[in-house]
PDB file of C-alpha atoms in Angstrom:
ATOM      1  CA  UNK A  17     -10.266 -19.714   9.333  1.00  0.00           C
ATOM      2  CA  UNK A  18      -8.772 -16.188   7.823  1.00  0.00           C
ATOM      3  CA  UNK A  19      -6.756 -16.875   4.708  1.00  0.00           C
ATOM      4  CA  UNK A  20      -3.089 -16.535   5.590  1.00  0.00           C
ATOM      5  CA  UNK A  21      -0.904 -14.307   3.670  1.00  0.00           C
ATOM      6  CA  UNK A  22       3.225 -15.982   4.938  1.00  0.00           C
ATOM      7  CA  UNK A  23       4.435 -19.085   4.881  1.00  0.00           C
ATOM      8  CA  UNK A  24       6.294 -18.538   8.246  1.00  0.00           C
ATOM      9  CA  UNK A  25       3.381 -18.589  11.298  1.00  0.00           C
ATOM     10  CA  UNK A  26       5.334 -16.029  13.311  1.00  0.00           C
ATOM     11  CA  UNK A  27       5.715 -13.592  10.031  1.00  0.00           C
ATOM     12  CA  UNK A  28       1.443 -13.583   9.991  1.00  0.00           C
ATOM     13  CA  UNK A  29       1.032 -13.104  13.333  1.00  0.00           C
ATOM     14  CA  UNK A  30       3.408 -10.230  13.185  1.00  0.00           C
ATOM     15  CA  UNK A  31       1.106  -9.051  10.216  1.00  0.00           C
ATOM     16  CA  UNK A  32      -2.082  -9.354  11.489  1.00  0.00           C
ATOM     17  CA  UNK A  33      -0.660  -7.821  14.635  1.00  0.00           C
ATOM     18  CA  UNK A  34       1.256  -4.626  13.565  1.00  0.00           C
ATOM     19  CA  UNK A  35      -0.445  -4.381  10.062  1.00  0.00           C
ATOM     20  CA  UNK A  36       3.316  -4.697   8.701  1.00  0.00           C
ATOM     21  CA  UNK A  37       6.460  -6.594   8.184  1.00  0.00           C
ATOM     22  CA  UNK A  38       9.927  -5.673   7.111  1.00  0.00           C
ATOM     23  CA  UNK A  39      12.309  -7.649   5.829  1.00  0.00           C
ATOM     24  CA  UNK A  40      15.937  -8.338   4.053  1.00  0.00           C
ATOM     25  CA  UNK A  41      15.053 -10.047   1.252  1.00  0.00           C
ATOM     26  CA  UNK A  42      16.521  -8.157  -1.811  1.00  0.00           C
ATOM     27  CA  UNK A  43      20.141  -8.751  -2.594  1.00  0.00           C
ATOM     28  CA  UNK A  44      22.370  -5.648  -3.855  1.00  0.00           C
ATOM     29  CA  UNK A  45      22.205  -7.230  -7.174  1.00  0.00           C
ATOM     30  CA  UNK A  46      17.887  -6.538  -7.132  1.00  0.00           C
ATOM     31  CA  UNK A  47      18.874  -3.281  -5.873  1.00  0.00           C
ATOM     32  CA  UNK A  48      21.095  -2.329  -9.085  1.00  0.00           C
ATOM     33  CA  UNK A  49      19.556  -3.952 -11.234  1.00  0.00           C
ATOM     34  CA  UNK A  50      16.105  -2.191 -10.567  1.00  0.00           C
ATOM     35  CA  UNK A  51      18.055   1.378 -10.306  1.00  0.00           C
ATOM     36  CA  UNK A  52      19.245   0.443 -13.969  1.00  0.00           C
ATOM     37  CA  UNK A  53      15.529   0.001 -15.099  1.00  0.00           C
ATOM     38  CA  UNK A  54      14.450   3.127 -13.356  1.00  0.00           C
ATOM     39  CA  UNK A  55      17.437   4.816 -15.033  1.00  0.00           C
ATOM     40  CA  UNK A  56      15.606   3.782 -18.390  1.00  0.00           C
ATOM     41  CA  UNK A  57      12.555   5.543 -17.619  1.00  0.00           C
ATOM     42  CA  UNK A  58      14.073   8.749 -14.786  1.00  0.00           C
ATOM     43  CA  UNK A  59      13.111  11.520 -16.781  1.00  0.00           C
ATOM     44  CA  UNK A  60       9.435  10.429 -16.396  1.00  0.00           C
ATOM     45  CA  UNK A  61       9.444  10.594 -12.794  1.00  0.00           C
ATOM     46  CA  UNK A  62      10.879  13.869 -12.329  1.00  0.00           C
ATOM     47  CA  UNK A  63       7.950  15.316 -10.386  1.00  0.00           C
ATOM     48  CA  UNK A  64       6.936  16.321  -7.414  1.00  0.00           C
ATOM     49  CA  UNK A  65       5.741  12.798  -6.627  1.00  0.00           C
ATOM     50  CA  UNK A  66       5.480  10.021  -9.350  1.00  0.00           C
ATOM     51  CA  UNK A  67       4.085   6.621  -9.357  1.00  0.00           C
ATOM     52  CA  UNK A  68       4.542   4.916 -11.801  1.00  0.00           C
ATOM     53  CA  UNK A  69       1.298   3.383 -11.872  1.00  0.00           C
ATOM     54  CA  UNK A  70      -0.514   6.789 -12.335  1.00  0.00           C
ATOM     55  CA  UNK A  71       1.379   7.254 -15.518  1.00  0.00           C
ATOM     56  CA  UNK A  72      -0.900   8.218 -18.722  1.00  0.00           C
ATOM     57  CA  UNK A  73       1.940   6.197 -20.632  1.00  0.00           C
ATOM     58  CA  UNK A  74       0.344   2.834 -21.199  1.00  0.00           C
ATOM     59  CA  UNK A  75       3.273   1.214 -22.750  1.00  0.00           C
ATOM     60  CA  UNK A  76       5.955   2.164 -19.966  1.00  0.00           C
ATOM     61  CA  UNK A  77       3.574   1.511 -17.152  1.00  0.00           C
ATOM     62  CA  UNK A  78       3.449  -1.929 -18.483  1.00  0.00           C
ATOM     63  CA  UNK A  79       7.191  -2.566 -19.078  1.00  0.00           C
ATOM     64  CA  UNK A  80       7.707  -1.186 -15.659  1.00  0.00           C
ATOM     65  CA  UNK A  81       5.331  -4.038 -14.509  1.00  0.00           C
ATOM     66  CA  UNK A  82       6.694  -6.724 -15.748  1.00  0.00           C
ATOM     67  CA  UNK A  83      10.176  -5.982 -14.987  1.00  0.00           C
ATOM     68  CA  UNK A  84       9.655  -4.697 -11.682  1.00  0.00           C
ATOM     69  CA  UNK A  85       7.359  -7.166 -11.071  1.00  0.00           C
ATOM     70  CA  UNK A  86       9.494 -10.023 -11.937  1.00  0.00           C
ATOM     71  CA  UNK A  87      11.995  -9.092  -9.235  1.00  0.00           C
ATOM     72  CA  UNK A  88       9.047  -8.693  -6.719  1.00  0.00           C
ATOM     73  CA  UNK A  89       8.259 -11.819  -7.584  1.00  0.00           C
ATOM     74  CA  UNK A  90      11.201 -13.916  -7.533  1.00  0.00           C
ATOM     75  CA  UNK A  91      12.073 -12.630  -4.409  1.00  0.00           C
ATOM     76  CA  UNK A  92       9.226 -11.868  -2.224  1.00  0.00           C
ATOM     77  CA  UNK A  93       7.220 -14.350  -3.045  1.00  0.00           C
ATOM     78  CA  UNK A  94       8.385 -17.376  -1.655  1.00  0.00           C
ATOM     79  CA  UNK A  95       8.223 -15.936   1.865  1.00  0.00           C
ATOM     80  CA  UNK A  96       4.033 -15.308   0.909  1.00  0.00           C
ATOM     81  CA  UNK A  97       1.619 -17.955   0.887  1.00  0.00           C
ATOM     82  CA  UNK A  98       0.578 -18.642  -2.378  1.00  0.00           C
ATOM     83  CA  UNK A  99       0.809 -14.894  -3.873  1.00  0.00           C
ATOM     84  CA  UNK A 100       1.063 -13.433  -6.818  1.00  0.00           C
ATOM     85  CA  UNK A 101       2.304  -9.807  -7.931  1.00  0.00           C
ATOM     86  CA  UNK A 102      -0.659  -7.797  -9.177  1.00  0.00           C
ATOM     87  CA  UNK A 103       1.292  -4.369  -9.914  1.00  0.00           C
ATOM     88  CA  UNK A 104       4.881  -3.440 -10.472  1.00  0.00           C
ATOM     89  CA  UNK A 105       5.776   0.470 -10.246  1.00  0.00           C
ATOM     90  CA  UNK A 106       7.975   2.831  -8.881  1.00  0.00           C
ATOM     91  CA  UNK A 107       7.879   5.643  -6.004  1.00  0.00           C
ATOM     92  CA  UNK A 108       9.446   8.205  -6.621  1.00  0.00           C
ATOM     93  CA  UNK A 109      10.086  12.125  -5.204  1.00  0.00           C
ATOM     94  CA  UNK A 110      12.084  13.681  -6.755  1.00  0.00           C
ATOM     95  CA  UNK A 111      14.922  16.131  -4.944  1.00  0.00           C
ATOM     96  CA  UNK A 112      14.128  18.845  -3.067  1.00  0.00           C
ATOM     97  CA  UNK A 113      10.676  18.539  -3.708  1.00  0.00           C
ATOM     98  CA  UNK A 114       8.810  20.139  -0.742  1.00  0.00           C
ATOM     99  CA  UNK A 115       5.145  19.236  -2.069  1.00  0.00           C
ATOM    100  CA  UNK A 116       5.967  15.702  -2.542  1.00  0.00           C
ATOM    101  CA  UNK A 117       3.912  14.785   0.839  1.00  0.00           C
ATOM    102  CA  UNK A 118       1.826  12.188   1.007  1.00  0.00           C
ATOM    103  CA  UNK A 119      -0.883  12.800   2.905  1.00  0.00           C
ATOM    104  CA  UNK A 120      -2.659  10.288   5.149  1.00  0.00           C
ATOM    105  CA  UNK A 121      -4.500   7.373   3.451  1.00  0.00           C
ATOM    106  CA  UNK A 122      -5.150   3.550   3.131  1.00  0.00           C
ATOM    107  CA  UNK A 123      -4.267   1.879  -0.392  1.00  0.00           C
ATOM    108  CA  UNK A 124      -7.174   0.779  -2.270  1.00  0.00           C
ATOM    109  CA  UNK A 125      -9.274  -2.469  -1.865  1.00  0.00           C
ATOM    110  CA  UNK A 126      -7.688  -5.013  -4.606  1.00  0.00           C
ATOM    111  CA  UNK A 127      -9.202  -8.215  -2.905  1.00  0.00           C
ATOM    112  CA  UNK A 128     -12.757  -9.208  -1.078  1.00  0.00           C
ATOM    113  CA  UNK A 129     -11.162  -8.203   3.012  1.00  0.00           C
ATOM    114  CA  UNK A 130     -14.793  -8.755   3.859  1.00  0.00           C
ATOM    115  CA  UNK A 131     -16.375 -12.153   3.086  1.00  0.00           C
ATOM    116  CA  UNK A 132     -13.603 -14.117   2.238  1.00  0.00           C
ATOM    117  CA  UNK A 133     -10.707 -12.286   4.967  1.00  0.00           C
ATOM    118  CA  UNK A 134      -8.041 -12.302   2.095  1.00  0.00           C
ATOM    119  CA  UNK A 135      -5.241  -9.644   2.503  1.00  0.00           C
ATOM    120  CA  UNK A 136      -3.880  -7.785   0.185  1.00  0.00           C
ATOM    121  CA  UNK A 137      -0.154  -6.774   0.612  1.00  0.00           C
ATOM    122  CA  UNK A 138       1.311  -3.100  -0.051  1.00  0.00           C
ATOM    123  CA  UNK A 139       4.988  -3.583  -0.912  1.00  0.00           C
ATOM    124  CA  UNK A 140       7.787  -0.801  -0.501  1.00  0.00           C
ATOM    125  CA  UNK A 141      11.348  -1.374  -1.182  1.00  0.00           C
ATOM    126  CA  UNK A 142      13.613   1.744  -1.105  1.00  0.00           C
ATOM    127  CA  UNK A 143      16.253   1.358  -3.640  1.00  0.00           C
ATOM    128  CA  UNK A 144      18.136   4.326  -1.369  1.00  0.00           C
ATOM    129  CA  UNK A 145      18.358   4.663   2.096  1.00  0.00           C
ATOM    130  CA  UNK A 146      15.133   5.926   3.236  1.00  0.00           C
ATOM    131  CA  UNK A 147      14.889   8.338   6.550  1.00  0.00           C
ATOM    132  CA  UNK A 148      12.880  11.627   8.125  1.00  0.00           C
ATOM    133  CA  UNK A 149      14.405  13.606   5.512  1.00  0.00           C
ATOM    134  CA  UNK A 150      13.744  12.579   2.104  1.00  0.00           C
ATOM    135  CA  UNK A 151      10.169  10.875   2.870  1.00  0.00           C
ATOM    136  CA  UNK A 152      10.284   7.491   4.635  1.00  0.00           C
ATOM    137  CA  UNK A 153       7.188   5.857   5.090  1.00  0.00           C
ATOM    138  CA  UNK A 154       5.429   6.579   8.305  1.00  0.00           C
ATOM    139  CA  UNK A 155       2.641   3.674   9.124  1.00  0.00           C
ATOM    140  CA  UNK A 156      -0.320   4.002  11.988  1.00  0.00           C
ATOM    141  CA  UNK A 157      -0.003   0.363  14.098  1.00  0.00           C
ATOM    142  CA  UNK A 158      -2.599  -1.555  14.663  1.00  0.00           C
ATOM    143  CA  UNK A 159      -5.110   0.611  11.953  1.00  0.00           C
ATOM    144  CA  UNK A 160      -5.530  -2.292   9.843  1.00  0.00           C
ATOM    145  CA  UNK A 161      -8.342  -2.627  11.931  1.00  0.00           C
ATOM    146  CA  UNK A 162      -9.973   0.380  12.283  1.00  0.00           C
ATOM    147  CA  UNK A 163     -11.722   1.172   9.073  1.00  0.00           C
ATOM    148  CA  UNK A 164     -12.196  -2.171   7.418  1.00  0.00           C
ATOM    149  CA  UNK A 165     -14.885  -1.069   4.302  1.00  0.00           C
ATOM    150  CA  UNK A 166     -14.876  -1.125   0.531  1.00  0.00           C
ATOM    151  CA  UNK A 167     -12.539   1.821  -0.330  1.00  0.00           C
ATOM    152  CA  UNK A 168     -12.238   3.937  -3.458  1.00  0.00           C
ATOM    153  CA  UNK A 169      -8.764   5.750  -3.782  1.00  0.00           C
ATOM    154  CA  UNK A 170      -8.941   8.720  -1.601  1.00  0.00           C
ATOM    155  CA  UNK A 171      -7.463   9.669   1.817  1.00  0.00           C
ATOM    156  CA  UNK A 172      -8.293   9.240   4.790  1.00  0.00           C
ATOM    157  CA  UNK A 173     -11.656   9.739   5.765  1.00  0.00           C
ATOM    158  CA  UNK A 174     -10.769  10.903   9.465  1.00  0.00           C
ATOM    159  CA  UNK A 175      -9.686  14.373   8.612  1.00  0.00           C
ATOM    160  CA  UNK A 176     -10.412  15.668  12.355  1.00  0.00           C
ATOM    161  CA  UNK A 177      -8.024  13.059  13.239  1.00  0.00           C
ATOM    162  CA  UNK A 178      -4.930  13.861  11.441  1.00  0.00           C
ATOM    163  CA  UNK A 179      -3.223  15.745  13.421  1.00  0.00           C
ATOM    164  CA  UNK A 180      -3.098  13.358  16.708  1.00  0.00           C
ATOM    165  CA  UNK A 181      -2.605  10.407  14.574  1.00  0.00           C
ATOM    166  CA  UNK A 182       0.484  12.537  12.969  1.00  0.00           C
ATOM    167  CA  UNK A 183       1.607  13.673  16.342  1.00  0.00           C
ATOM    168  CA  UNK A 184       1.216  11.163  18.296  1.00  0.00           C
ATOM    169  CA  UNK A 185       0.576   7.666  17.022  1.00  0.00           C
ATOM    170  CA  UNK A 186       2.926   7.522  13.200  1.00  0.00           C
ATOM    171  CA  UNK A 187       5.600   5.682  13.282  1.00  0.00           C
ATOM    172  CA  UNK A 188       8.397   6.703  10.454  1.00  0.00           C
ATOM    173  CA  UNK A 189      10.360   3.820   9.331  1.00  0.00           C
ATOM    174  CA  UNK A 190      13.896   4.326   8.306  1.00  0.00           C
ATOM    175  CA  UNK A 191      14.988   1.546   5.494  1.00  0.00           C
ATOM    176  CA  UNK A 192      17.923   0.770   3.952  1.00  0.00           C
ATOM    177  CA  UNK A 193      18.034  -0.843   0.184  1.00  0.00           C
ATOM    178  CA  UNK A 194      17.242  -4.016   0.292  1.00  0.00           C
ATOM    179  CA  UNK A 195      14.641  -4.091   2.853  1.00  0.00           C
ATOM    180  CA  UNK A 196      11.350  -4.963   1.813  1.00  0.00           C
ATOM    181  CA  UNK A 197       7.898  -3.191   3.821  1.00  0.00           C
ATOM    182  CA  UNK A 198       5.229  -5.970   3.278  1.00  0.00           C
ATOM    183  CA  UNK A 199       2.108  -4.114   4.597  1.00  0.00           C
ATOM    184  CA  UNK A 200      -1.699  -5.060   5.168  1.00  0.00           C
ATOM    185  CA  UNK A 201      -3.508  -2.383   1.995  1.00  0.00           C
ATOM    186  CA  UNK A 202      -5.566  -1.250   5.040  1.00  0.00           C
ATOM    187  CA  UNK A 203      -2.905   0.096   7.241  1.00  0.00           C
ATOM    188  CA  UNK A 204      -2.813   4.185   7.646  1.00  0.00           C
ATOM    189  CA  UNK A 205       0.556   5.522   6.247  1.00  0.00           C
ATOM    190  CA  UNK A 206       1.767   8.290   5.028  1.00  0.00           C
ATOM    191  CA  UNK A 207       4.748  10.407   3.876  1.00  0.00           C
ATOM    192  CA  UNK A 208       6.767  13.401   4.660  1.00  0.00           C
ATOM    193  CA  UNK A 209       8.190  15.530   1.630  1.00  0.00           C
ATOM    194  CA  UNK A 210      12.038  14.991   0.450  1.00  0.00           C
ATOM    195  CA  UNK A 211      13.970  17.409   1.579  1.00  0.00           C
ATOM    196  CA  UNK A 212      17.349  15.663   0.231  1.00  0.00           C
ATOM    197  CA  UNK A 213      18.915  16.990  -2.772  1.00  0.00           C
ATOM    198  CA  UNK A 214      18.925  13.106  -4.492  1.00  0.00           C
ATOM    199  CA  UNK A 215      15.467  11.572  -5.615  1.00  0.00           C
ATOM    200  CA  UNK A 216      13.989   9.053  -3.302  1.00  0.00           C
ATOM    201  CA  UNK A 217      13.461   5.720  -5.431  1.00  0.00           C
ATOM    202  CA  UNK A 218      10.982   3.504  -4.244  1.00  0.00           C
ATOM    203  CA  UNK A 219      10.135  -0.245  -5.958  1.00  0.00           C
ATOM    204  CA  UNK A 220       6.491  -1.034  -5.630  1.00  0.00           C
ATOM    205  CA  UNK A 221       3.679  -2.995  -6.062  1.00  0.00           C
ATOM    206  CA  UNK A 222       0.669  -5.071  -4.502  1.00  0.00           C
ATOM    207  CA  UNK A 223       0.660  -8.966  -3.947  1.00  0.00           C
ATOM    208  CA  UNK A 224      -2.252 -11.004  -4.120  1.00  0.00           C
ATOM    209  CA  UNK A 225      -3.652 -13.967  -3.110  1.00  0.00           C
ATOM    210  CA  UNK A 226      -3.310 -16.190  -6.271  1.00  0.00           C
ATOM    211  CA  UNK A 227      -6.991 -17.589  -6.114  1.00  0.00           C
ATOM    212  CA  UNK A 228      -8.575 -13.459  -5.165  1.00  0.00           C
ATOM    213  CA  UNK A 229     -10.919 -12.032  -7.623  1.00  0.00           C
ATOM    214  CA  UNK A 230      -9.173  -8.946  -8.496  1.00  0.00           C
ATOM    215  CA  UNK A 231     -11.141  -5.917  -7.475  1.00  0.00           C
ATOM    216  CA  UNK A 232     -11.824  -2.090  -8.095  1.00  0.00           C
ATOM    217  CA  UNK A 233     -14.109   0.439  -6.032  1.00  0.00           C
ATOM    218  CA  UNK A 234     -15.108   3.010  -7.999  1.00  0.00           C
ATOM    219  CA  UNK A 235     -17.300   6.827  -6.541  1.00  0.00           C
ATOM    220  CA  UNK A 236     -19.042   9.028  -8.389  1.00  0.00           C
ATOM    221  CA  UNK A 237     -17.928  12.151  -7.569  1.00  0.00           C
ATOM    222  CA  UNK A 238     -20.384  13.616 -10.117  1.00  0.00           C
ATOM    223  CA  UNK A 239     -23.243  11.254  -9.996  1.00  0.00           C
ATOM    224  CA  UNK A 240     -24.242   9.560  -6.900  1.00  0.00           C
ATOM    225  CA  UNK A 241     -21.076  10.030  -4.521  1.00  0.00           C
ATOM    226  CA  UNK A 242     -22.996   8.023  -1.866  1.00  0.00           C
ATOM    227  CA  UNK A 243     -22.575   5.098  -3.512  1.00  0.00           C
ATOM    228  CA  UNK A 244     -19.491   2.907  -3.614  1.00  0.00           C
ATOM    229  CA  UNK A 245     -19.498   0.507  -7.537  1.00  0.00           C
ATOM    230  CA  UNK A 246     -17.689  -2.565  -6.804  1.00  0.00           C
ATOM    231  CA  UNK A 247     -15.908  -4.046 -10.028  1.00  0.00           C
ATOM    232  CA  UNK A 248     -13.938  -7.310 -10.601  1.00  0.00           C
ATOM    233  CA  UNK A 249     -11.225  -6.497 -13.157  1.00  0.00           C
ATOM    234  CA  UNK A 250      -8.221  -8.592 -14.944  1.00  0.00           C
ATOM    235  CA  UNK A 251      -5.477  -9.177 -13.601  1.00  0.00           C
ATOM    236  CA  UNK A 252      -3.878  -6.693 -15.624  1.00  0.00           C
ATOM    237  CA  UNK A 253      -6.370  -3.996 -15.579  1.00  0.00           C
ATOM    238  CA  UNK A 254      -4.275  -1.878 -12.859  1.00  0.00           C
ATOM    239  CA  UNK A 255      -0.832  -1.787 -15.604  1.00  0.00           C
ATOM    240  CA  UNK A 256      -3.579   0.480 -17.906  1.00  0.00           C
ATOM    241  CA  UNK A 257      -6.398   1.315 -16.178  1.00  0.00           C
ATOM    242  CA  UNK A 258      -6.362   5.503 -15.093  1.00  0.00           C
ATOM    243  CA  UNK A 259      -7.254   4.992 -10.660  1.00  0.00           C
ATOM    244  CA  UNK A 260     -10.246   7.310 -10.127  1.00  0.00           C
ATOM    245  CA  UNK A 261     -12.243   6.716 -13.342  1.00  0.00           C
ATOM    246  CA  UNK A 262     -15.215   3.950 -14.171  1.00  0.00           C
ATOM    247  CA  UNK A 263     -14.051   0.756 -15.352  1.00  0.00           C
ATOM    248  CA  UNK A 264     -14.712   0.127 -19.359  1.00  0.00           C
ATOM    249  CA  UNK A 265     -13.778  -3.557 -18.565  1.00  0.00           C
ATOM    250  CA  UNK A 266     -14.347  -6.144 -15.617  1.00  0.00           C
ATOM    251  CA  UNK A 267     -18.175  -6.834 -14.610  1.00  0.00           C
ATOM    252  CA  UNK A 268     -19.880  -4.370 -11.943  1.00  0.00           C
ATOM    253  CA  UNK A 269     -20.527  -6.928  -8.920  1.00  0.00           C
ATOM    254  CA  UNK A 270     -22.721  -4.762  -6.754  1.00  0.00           C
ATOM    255  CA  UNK A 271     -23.316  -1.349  -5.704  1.00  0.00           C
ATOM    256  CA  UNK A 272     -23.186  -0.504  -2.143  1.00  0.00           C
ATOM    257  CA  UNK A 273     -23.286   2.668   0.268  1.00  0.00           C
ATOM    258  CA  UNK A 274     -20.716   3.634   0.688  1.00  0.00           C
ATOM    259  CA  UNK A 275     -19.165   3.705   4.808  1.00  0.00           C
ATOM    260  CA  UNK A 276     -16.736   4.324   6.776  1.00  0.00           C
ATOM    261  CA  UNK A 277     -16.839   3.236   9.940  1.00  0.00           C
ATOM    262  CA  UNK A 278     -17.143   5.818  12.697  1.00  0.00           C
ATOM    263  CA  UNK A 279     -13.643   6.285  14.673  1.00  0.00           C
ATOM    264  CA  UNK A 280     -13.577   9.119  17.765  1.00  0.00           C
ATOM    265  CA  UNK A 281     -10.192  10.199  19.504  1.00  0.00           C
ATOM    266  CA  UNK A 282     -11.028   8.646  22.633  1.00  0.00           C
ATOM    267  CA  UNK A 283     -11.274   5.453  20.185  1.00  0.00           C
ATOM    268  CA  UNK A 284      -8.709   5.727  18.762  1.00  0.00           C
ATOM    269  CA  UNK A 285      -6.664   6.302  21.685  1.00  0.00           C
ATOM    270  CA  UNK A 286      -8.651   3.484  23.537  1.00  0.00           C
ATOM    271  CA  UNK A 287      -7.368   1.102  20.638  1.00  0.00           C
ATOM    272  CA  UNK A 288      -3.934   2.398  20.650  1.00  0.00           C
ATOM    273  CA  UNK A 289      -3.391   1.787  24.412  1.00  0.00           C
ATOM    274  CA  UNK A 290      -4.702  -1.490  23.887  1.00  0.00           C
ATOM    275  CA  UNK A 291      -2.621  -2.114  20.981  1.00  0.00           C
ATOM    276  CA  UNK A 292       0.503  -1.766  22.628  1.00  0.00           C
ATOM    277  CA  UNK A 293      -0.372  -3.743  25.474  1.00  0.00           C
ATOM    278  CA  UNK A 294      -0.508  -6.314  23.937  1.00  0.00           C
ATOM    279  CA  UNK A 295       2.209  -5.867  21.162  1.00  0.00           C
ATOM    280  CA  UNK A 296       4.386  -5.296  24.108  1.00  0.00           C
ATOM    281  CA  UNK A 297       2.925  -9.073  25.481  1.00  0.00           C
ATOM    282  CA  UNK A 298       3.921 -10.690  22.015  1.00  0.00           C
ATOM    283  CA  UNK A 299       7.251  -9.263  22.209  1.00  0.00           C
ATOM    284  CA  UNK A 300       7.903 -10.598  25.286  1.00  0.00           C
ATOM    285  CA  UNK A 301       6.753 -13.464  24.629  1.00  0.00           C
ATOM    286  CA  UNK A 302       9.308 -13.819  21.463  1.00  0.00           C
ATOM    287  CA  UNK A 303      12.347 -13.006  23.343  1.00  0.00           C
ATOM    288  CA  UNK A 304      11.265 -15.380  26.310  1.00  0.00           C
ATOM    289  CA  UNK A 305      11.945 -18.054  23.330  1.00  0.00           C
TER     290      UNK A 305
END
């Protein structure tokens, strides 16, 4: 029986479904209160593109987490099944920063997908209103399927495919503060630049299941890039550890090849169709309730 990731049985359907779930859950008390912490720390994000959780800063990556985290926590986590928060960060582009695109990509793996069909949970909560033109998240339904492997941070690994998935089958997701994206890490998403003349500030993190062995894939891109390392880390080793470089801490579980599994147009488009066949059954289905 897969491992369920909400408490509410039409909530994981939804998930396992779409690959996502939005939902009202902070109040506009969160929402200050977190644009009051990021105030603390704004002049540190005034990039192109900043999370927080790429930060060389040790010490403020770790405040960030806690305090960030603590409001993830109190509030999403009751609607989860026996979560917890393994990061706490911010988003953020800064204004009218045209190479703040993010390209194409699923997040990392943080939890075994494979053996023990745990999920581990993306969340995105604008702290502004979020929309085409300052770099709403744009999500690919249904791919939570698709390429289901160990995976070291990177992008996508379909690069003939980008621009028909872009074109054709993203979905952009306007938000307003407040709302809270809760998606599956292996979901393709993406986002456009900021246009906008205001920063777009983003609350982050990734939720766990509370029993998961905490993982980290790691490639040699100057050794043996064939290969993928797979590591289980502390739970805090993603507050200081720098994404992209060999664990000095954690054990090494195994070494495998790494794959990718193989993914055509007329697959994709095959999967697509199908998708929404039957995401346009469920629906139906809900509203015949």
């Amino acid at each position: 029986m897969a491992r369920r990731a909400f408490v509410d049985s039409k909530l994981e359907e939804r998930l396992r479904t779409d690959g996502y779930v939005i939902l009202d859950l902070l109040s506009s008390d969160d929402v200050e209160r977190l644009l009051q912490l990021y105030d603390g720390v704004r002049e540190i994000h005034e990039h192109e593109f900043t999370p927080t959780a790429l930060l060389d800063d040790l010490d403020v990556r770790e405040r960030i987490h806690e305090q960030v985290g603590a409001v993830l926590a109190e509030r999403i986590l009751p609607v989860l099944d026996d979560y917890t928060i393994a990061v706490g960060s911010f988003a953020v582009k800064g204004a009218s920063s045209q190479y703040s695109k993010v390209g194409l990509h699923q997040d990392l793996v943080f939890v075994d997908e494979h053996e023990s069909d745990q999920v581990g949970l993306s969340i995105w909560c604008p702290l502004v209103e979020v929309n085409s033109g300052n770099g709403c998240l744009g999500v690919v339904w249904g791919s939570h399927t698709l390429n289901n492997n160990y995976r070291e941070p990177t992008s996508l690994p379909y690069y003939d495919l980008y621009d028909v998935i872009q074109e054709e089958f993203m979905t952009y997701l306007p938000m307003q503060p407040g709302q809270v994206l809760l998606m599956d890490n292996r979901t393709f998403h993406g986002s456009e630049p900021n246009r906008s003349d205001q920063a777009r500030i983003v609350a982050a993190g990734i939720a766990v299941p509370r029993e998961a062995e905490l993982l980290y894939c790691h490639r040699d891109y100057e050794g043996d890039d064939a290969q993928l390392e797979i590591w289980s880390v502390p739970v805090d080793f993603y507050v200081r550890h720098k994404v992209g470089m060999r664990p000095e801490e954690g054990e090494l579980r195994r070494t495998l090849p790494r794959t990718v599994t193989p993914l055509s147009e007329s697959d994709l488009r095959e999967h697509m169709s199908a998708g929404a066949s039957m995401d346009a059954a469920v629906r139906l289905e809900g509203t015949a309730q």
